[in-house]
mmCIF file with all atom_site columns, C-alpha atoms in Angstrom:
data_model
loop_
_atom_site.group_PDB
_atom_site.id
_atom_site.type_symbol
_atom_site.label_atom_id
_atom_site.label_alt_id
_atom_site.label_comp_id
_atom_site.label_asym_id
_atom_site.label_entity_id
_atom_site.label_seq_id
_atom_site.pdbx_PDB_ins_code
_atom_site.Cartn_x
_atom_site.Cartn_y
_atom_site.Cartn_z
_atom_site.occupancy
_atom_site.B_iso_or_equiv
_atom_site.pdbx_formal_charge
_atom_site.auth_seq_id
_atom_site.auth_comp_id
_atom_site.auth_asym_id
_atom_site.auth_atom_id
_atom_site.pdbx_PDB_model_num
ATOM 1  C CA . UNK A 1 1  ? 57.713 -253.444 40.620 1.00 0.00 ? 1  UNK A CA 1
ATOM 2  C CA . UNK A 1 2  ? 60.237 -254.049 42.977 1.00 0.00 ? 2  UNK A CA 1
ATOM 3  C CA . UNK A 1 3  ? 62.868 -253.707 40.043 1.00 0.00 ? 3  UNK A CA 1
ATOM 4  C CA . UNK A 1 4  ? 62.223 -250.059 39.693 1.00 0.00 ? 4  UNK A CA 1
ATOM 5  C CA . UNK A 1 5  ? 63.867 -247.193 41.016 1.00 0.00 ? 5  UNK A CA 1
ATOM 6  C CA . UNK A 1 6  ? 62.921 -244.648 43.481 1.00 0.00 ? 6  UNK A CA 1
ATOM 7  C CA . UNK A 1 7  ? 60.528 -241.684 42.955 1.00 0.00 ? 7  UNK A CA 1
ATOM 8  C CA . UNK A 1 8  ? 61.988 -238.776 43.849 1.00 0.00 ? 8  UNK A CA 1
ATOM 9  C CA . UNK A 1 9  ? 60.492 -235.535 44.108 1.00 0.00 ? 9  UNK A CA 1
ATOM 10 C CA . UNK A 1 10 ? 62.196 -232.216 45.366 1.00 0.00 ? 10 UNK A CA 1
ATOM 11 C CA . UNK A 1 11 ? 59.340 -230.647 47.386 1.00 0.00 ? 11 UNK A CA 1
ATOM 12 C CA . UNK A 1 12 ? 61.494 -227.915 48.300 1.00 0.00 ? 12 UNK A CA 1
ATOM 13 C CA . UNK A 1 13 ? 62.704 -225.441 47.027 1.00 0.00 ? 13 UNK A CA 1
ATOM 14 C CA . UNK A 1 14 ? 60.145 -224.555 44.222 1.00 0.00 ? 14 UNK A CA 1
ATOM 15 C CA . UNK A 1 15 ? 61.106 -225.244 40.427 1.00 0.00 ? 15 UNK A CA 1
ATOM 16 C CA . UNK A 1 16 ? 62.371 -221.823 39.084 1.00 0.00 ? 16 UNK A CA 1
ATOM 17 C CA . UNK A 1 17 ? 63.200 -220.215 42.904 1.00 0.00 ? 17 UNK A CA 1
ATOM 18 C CA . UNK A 1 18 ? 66.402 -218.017 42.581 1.00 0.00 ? 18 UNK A CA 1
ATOM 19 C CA . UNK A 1 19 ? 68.916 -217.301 45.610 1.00 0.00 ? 19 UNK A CA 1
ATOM 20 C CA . UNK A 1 20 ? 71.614 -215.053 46.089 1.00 0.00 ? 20 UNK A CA 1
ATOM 21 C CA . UNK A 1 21 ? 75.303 -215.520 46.248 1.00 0.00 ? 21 UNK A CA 1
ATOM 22 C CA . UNK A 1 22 ? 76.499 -216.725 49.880 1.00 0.00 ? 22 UNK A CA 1
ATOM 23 C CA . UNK A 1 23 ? 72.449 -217.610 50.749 1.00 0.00 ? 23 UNK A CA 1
ATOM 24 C CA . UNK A 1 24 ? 71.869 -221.010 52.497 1.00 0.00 ? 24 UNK A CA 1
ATOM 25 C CA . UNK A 1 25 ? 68.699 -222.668 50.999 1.00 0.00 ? 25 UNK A CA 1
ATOM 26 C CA . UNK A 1 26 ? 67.257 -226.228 52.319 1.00 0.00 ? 26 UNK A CA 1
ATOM 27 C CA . UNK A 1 27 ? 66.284 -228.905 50.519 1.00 0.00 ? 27 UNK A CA 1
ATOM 28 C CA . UNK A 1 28 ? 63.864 -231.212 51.011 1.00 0.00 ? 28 UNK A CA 1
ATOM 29 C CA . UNK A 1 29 ? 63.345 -234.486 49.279 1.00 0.00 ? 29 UNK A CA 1
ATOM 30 C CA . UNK A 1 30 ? 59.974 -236.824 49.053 1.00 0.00 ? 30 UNK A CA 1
ATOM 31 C CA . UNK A 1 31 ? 61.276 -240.510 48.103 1.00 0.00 ? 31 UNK A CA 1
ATOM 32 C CA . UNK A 1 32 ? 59.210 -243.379 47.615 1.00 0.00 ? 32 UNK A CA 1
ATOM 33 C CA . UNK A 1 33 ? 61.152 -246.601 47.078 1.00 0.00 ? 33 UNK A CA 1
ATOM 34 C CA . UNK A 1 34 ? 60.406 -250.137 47.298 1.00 0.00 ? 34 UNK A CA 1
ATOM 35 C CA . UNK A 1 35 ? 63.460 -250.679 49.422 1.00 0.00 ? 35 UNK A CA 1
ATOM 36 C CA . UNK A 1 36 ? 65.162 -248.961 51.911 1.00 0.00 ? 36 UNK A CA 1
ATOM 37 C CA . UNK A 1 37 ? 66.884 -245.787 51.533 1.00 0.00 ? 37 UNK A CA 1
ATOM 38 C CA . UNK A 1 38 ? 70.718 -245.499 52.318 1.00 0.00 ? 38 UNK A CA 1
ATOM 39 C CA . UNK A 1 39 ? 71.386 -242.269 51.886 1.00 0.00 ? 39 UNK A CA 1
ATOM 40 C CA . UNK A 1 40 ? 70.512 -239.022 49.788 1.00 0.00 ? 40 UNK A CA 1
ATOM 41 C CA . UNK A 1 41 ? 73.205 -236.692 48.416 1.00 0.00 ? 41 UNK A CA 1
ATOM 42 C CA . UNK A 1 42 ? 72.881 -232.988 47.511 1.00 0.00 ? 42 UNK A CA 1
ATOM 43 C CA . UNK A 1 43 ? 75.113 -232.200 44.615 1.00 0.00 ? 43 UNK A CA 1
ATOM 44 C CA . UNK A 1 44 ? 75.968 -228.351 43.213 1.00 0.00 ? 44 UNK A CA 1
ATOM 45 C CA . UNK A 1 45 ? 77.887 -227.825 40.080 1.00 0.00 ? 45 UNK A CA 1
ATOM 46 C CA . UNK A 1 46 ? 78.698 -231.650 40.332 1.00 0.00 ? 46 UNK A CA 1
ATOM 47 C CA . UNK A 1 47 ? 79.985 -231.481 43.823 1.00 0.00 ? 47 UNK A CA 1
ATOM 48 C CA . UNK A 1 48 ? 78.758 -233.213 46.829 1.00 0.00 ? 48 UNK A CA 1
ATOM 49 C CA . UNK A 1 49 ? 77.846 -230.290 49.098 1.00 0.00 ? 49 UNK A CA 1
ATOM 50 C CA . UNK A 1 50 ? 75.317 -232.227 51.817 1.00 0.00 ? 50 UNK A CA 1
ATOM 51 C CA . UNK A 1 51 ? 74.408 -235.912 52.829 1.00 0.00 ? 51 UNK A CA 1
ATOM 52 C CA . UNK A 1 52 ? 71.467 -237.097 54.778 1.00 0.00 ? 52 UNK A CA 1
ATOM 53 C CA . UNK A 1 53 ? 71.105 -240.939 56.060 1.00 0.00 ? 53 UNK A CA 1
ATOM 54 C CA . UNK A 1 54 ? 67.524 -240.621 57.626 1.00 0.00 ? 54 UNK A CA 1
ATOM 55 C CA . UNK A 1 55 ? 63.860 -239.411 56.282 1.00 0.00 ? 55 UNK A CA 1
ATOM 56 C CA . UNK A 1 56 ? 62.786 -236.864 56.634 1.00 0.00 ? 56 UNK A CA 1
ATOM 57 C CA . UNK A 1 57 ? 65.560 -236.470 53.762 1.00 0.00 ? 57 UNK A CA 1
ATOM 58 C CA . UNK A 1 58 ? 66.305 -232.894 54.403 1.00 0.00 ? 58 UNK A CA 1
ATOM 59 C CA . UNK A 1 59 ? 69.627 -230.948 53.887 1.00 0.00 ? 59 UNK A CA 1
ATOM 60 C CA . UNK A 1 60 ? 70.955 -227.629 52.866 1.00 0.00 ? 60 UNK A CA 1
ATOM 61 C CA . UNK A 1 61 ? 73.836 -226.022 50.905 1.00 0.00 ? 61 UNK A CA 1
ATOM 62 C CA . UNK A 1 62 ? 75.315 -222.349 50.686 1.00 0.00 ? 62 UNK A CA 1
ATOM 63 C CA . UNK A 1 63 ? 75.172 -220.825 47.207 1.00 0.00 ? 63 UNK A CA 1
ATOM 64 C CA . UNK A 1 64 ? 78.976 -219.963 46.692 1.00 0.00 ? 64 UNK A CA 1
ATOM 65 C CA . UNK A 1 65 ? 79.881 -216.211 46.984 1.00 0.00 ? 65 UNK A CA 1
ATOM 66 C CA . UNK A 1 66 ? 79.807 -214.573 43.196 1.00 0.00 ? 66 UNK A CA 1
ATOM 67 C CA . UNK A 1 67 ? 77.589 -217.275 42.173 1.00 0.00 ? 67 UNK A CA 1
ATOM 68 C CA . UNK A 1 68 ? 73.620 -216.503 41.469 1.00 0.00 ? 68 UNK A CA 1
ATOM 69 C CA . UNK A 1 69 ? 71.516 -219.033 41.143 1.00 0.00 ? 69 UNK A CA 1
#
C-alpha cells in the first residue's frame, strides 16, 4: 500500500549494546519504502546528532562525555 509508511529497521547496533562515554558508534539503517527516501536523521536525547541523504543509510554519533549508554 503505497499509503503506508516506511519500514525501518536499525540493523546496527544490536538491541541492548552499551557504549561508553565519549565512544563513537555507527548506525546503520535498513528502509524499505514505497517512495523515495529524502533523508534519514540520527537523533540522541532528542537532538539531531547525524544526517544521511543516500542508502546505504549509514551514520554515526559520539556518546557525550559523562554519559553511558
Amino acid at each position: 500500500n503505497a499509503n503506508t509508511g516506511p519500514k525501518i529497521t536499525i540493523v546496527s547496533p544490536l538491541n541492548g549494546s552499551s557504549f561508553a562515554s565519549g565512544e563513537k558508534i555507527k548506525i546503520d539503517v535498513n528502509i524499505n519504502a514505497a517512495h523515495k527516501i529524502d533523508k534519514v536523521e540520527y537523533y540522541l536525547d532528542g537532538e539531531m546528532r547525524n544526517r544521511t541523504e543516500v542508502a546505504p543509510y549509514q551514520g554515526s554519533l559520539r556518546i557525550p562525555v559523562g554519559d553511558d549508554a
